[in-house]
Every structure is written in structure tokens, then in C-alpha cells.
Coordinates of N, CA and C and ligand atoms in Angstrom, one line a residue:
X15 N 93.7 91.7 129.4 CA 94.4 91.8 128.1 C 93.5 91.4 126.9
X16 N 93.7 92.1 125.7 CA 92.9 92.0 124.6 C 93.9 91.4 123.9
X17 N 93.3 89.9 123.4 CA 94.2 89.5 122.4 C 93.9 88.8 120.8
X18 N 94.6 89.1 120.1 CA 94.6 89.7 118.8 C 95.2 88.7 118.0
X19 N 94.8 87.8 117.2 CA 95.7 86.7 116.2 C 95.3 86.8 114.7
X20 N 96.5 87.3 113.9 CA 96.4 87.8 112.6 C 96.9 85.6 111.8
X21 N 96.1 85.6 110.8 CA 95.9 84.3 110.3 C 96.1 84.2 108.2
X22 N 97.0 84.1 108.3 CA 97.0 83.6 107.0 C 97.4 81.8 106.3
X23 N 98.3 81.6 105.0 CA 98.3 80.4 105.3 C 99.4 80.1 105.4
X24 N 100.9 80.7 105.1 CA 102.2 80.0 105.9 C 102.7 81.0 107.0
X25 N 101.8 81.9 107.2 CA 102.5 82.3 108.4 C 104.0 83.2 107.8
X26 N 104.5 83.6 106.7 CA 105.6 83.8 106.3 C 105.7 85.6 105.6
X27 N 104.2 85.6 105.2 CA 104.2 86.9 104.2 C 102.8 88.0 104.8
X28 N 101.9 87.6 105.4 CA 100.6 88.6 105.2 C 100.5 88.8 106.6
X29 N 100.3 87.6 107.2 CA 99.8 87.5 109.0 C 101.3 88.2 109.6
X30 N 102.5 87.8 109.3 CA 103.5 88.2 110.4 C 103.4 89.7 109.9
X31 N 103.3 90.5 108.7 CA 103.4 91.8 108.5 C 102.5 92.5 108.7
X32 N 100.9 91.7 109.0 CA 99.8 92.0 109.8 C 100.5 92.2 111.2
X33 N 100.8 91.7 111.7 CA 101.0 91.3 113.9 C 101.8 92.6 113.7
X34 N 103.5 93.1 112.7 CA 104.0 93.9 113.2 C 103.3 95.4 112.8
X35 N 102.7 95.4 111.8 CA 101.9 96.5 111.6 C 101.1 97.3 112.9
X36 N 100.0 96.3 113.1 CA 99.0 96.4 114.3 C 100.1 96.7 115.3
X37 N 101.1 96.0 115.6 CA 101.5 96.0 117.2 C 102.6 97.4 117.2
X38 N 102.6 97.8 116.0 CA 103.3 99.1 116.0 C 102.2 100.1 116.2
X39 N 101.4 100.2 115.5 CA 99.8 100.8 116.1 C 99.6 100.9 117.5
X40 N 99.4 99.9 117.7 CA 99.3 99.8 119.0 C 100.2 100.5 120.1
X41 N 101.5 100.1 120.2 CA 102.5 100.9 120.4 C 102.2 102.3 120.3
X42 N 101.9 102.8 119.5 CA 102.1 104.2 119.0 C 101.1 104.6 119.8
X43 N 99.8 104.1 120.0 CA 98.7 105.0 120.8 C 98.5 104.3 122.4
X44 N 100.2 103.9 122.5 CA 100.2 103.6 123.8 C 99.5 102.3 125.1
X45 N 98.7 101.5 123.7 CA 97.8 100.7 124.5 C 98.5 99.1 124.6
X46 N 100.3 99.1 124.3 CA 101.0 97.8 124.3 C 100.9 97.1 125.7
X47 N 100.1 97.4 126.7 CA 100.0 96.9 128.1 C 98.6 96.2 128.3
X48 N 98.1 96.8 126.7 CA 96.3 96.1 127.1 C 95.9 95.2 126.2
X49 N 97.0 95.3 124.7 CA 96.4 94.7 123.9 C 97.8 93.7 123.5
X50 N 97.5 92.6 123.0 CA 98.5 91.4 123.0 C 98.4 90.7 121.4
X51 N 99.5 90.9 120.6 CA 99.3 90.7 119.2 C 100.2 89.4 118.7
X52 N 99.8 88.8 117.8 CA 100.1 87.4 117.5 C 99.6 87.0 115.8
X53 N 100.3 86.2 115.4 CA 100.1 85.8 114.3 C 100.3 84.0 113.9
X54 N 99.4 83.1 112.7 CA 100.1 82.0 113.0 C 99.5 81.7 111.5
X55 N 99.6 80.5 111.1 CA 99.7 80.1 109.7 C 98.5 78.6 109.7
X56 N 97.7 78.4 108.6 CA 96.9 77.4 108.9 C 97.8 76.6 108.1
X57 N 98.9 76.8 107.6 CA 100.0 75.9 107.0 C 101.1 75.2 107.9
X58 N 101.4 74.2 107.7 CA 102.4 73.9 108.7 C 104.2 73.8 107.5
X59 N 104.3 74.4 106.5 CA 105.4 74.4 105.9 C 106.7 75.2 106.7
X60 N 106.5 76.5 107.1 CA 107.4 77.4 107.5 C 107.6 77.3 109.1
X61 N 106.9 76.4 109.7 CA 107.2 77.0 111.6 C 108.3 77.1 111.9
X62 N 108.4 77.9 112.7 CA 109.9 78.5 113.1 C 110.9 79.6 112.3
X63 N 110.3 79.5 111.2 CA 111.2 80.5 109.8 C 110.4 81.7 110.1
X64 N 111.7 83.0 109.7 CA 111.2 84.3 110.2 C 110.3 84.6 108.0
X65 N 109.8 85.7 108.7 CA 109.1 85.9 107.7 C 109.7 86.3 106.2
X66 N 109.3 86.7 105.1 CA 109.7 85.8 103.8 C 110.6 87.4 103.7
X67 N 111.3 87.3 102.7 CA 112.0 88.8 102.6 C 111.5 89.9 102.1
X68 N 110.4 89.7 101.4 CA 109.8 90.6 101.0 C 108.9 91.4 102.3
X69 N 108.3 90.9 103.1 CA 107.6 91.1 104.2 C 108.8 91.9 104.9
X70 N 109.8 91.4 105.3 CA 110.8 91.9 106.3 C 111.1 93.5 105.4
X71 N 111.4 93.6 104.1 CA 112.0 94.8 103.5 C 111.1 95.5 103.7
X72 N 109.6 95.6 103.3 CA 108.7 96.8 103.5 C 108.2 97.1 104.4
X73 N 108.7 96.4 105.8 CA 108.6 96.6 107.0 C 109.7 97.5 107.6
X74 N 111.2 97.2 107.3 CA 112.0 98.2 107.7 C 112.1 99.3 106.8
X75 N 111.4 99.4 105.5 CA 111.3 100.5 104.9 C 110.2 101.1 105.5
X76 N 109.5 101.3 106.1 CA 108.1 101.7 106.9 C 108.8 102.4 108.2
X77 N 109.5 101.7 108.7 CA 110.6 101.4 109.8 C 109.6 100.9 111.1
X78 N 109.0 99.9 111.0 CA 108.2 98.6 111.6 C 109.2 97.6 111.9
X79 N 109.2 98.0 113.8 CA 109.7 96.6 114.1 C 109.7 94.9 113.6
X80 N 110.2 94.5 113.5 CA 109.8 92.7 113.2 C 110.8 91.4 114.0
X81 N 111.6 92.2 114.8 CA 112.3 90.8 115.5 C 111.3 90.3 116.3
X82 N 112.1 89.0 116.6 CA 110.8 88.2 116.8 C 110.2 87.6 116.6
X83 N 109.4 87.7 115.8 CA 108.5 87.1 114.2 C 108.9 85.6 114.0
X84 N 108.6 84.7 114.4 CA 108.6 83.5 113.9 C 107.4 82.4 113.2
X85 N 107.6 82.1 112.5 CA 106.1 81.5 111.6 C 105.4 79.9 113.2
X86 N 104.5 79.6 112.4 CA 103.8 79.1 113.9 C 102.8 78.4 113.2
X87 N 101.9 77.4 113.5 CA 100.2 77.1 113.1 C 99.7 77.3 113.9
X88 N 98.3 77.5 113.7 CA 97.3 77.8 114.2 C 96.9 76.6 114.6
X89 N 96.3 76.6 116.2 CA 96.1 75.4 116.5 C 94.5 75.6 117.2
X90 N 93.8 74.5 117.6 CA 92.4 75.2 118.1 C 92.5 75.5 119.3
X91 N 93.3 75.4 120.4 CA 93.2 76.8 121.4 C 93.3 78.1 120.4
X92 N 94.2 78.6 119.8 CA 93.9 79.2 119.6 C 93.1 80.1 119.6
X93 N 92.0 79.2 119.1 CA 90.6 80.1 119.0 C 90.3 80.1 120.0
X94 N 89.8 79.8 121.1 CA 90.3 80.4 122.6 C 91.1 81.2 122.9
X95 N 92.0 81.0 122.9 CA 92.5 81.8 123.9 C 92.6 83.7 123.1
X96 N 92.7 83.5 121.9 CA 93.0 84.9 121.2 C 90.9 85.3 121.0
X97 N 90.4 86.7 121.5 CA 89.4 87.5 121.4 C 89.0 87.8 119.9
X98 N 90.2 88.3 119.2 CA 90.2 88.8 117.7 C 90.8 88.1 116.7
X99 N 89.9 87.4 116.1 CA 91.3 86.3 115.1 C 90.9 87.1 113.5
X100 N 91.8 87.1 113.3 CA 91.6 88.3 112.0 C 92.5 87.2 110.5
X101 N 91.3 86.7 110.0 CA 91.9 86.2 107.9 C 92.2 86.7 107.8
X102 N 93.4 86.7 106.4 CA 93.4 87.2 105.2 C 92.6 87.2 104.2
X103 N 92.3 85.8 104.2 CA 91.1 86.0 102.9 C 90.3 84.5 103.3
X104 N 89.3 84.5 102.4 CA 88.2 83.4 102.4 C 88.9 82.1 102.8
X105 N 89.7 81.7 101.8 CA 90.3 80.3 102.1 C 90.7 80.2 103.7
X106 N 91.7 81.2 104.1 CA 92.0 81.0 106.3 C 91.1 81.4 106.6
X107 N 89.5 81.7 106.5 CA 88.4 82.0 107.4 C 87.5 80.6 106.9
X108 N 87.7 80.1 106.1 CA 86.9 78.9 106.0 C 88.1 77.9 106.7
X109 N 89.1 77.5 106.6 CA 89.7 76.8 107.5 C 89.5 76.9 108.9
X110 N 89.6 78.0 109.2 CA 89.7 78.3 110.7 C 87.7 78.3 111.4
X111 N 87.5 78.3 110.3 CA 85.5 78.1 110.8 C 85.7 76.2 111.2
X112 N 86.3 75.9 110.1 CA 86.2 73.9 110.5 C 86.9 73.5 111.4
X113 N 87.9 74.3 111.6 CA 88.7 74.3 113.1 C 88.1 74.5 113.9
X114 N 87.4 75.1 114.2 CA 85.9 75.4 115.4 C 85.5 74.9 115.5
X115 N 84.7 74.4 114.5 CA 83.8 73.3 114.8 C 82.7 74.2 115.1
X116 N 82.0 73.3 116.5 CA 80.6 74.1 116.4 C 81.2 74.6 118.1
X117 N 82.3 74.7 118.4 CA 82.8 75.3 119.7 C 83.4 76.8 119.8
X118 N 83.3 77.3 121.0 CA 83.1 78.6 121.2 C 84.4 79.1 120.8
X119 N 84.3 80.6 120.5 CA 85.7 80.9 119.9 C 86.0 82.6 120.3
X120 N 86.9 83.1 119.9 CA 86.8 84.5 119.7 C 86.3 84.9 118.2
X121 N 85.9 86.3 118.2 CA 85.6 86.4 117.1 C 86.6 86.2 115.7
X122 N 85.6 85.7 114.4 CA 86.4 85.2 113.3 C 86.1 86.5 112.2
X123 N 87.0 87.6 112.0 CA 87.0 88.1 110.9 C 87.7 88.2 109.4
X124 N 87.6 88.8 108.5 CA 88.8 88.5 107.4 C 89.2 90.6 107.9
X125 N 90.6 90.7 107.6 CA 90.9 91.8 107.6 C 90.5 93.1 107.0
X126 N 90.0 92.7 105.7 CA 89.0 93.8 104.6 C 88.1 93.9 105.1
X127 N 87.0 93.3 106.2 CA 85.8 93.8 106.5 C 85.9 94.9 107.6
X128 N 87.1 95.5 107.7 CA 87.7 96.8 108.3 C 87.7 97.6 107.4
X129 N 87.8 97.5 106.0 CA 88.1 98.2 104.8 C 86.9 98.5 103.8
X130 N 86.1 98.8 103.9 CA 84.7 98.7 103.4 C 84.8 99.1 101.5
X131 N 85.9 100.4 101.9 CA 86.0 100.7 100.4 C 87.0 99.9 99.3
X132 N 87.5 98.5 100.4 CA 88.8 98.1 99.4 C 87.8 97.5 98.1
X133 N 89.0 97.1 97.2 CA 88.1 96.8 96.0 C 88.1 95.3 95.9
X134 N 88.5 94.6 97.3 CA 88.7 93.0 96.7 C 88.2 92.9 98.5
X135 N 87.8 91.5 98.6 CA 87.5 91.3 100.2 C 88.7 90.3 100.8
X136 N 89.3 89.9 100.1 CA 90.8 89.2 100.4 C 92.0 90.0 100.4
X137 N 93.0 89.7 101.0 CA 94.6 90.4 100.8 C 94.8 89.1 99.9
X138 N 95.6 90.0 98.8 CA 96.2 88.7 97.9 C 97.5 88.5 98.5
X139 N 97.9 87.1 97.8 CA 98.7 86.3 98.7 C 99.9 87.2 97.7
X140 N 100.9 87.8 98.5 CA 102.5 88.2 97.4 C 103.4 87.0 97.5
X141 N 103.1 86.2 98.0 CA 103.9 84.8 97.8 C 104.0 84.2 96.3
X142 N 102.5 84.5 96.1 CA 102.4 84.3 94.6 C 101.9 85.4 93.7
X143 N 101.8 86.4 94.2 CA 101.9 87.7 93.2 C 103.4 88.5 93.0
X144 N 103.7 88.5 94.5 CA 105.5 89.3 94.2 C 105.0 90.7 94.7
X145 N 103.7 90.7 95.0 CA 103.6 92.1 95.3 C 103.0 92.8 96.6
X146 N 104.4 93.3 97.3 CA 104.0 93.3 98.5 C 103.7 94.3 99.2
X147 N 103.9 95.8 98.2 CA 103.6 97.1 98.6 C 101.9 97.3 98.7
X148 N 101.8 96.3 97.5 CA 99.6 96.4 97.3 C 99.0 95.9 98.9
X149 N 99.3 94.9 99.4 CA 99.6 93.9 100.4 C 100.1 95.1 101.9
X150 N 101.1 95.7 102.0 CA 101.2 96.6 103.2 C 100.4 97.5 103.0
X151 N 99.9 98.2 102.3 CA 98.8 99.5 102.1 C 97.3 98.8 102.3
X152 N 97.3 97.7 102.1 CA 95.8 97.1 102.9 C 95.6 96.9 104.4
X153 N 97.2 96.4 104.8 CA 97.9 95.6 106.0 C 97.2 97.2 106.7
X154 N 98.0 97.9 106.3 CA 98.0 99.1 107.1 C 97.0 99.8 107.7
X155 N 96.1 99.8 106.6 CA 94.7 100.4 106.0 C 94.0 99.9 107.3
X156 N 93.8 98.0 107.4 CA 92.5 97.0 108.0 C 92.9 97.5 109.5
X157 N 94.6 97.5 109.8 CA 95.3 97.1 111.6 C 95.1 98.4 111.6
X158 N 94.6 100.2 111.0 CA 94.2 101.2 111.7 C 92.6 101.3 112.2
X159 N 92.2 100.4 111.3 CA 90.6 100.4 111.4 C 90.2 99.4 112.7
X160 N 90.7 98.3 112.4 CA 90.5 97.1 113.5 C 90.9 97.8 114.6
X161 N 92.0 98.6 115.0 CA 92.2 99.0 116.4 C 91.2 99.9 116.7
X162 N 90.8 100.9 115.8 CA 89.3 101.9 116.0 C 88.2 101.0 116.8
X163 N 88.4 100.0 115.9 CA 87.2 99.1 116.3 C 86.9 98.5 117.7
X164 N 88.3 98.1 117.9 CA 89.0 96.8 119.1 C 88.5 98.1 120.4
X165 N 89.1 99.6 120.1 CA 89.2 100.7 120.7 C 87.9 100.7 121.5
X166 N 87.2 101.0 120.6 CA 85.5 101.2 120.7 C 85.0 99.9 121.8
X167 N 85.3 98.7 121.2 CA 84.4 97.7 121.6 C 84.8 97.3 123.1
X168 N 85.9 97.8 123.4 CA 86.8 97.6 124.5 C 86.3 98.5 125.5
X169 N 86.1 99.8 124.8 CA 86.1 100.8 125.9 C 87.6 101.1 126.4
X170 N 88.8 100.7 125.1 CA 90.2 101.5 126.1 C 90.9 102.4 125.0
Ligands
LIG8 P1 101.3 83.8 103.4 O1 101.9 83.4 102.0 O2 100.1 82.9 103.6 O3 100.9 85.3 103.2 O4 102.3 83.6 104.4 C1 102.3 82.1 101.7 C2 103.5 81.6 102.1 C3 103.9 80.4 101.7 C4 103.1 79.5 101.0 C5 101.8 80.0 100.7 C6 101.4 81.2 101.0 N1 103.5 78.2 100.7 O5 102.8 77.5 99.9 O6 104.6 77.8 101.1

């Protein structure tokens, strides 16, 4: 199993609409038996709360599963046990580097380095923008590219 942990910071708006994005991806090209998708928050405000309503609306407008979905932290297994740990932006890839320490991990990416042409290297947070359609058209954009990638690197 290839496994996959989408990381933002409450776990509420970017990471959980990252996990259902990707794992509908995934789904779709058939590979839900090989690849294992997850999301978690370097915040500990929201654990247990399903994701914020904005996330949930442009999800069933897309028509993207999301039951399920429960907010979580990221803890350092983590970085064990998940292969692909995928930021949102600088701030949860510099968190999650100190969480490491100098110990072995899966790889640490931010989600736009899938996205070569976006115009920003972070997903902005709609927690505090409000805007969450800019935010799913990235989502969308990085979880088709990262699976290209995951595809390739995997050989499945
Ligand atoms: P997210 O957005 O990291 O995309 O889930 C946020 C949600 C909640 C908070 C910050 C960001 N908060 O401060 O509660």
C-alpha cells in the first residue's frame, strides 16, 4: 500500500478537501486497493470536527465524496508510517520538517510543487480568505498531478 497524508493547519478546510479530492482520483483510475489516503492538521483546535462548510459545499457541488472526514493532528509516526506527506504551504512544511527532526520520514512536499505553473507556491488558507473555489481548482490541479507522479514513481 502507498500511503498518502494531505497536511494543513486545522485539519478543517484545505487537507480534508485535499484527502477527498485525491481519493476520488484515485478511485476513479481504479487504484483504491493500492493507494491509502489521509489527512491531519498540525493544529490541535478542530480534532474530531468534520470539515468546515465551505469545504463540504464545493465538495458535494463537484459531487466528491466526504463522509468520513474527521479533523485529527499530525503526530510523528506519522511521518512514518504515511510515504507521501503533502503541505499546503510553507508554514505546515516547516512545522512538519521540526517534527522530524533529523529522523527518517516519508517524503515532505508542499502541494504546488505539483503545480509548476501556479502563480503562488502555497494554497491560501479560505479559513481566512472565504475563498474556497480558488482553493478547490488548486486542490484539484496538485491531487491530479501528485497521482501522475505517485503513478510513475510506484510503477502502478
Ligand atoms: P485549514 O484552515 O488549515 O485549511 O484547515 C484553518 C482552519 C482553522 C484555523 C486555521 C486554519 N483555526 O485557526 O482555527
Amino acid at each position: 500500500m502507498v500511503n498518502v497524508l494531505f497536511v494543513c493547519l486545522g485539519n478543517i478546510c484545505r487537507s480534508p478537501m485535499a484527502e477527498a479530492v485525491f481519493r476520488n482520483e484515485v478511485k476513479e483510475a481504479g487504484l483504491d486497493h493500492l493507494i491509502y489516503t489521509d489527512s491531519a492538521g498540525t493544529g490541535n483546535w478542530h480534532i474530531g470536527k468534520r470539515p468546515h462548510e465551505g469545504t463540504l459545499e464545493i465538495l458535494d457541488k463537484n459531487q466528491v465524496d466526504h463522509t468520513k472526514i474527521t479533523a485529527r493532528q499530525v503526530g510523528e509516526k506519522d511521518l512514518t508510517d504515511f510515504d507521501y506527506i503533502i503541505a499546503m504551504d510553507a508554514s505546515n512544511l516547516g512545522n512538519l520538517n521540526r517534527l522530524k527532526g533529523s529522523n527518517k520520514s516519508g517524503e515532505i512536499f508542499r502541494l504546488l510543487d505539483f503545480v509548476p505553473e501556479a502563480i503562488t507556491e502555497d494554497v491560501p488558507d479560505p479559513y481566512f480568505t472565504g475563498n474556497f473555489n480558488e482553493v478547490y481548482e488548486m486542490v484539484e490541479k496538485g491531487c491530479a498531478n501528485l497521482l501522475t507522479y505517485i503513478r510513475k514513481n510506484e510503477n502502478i
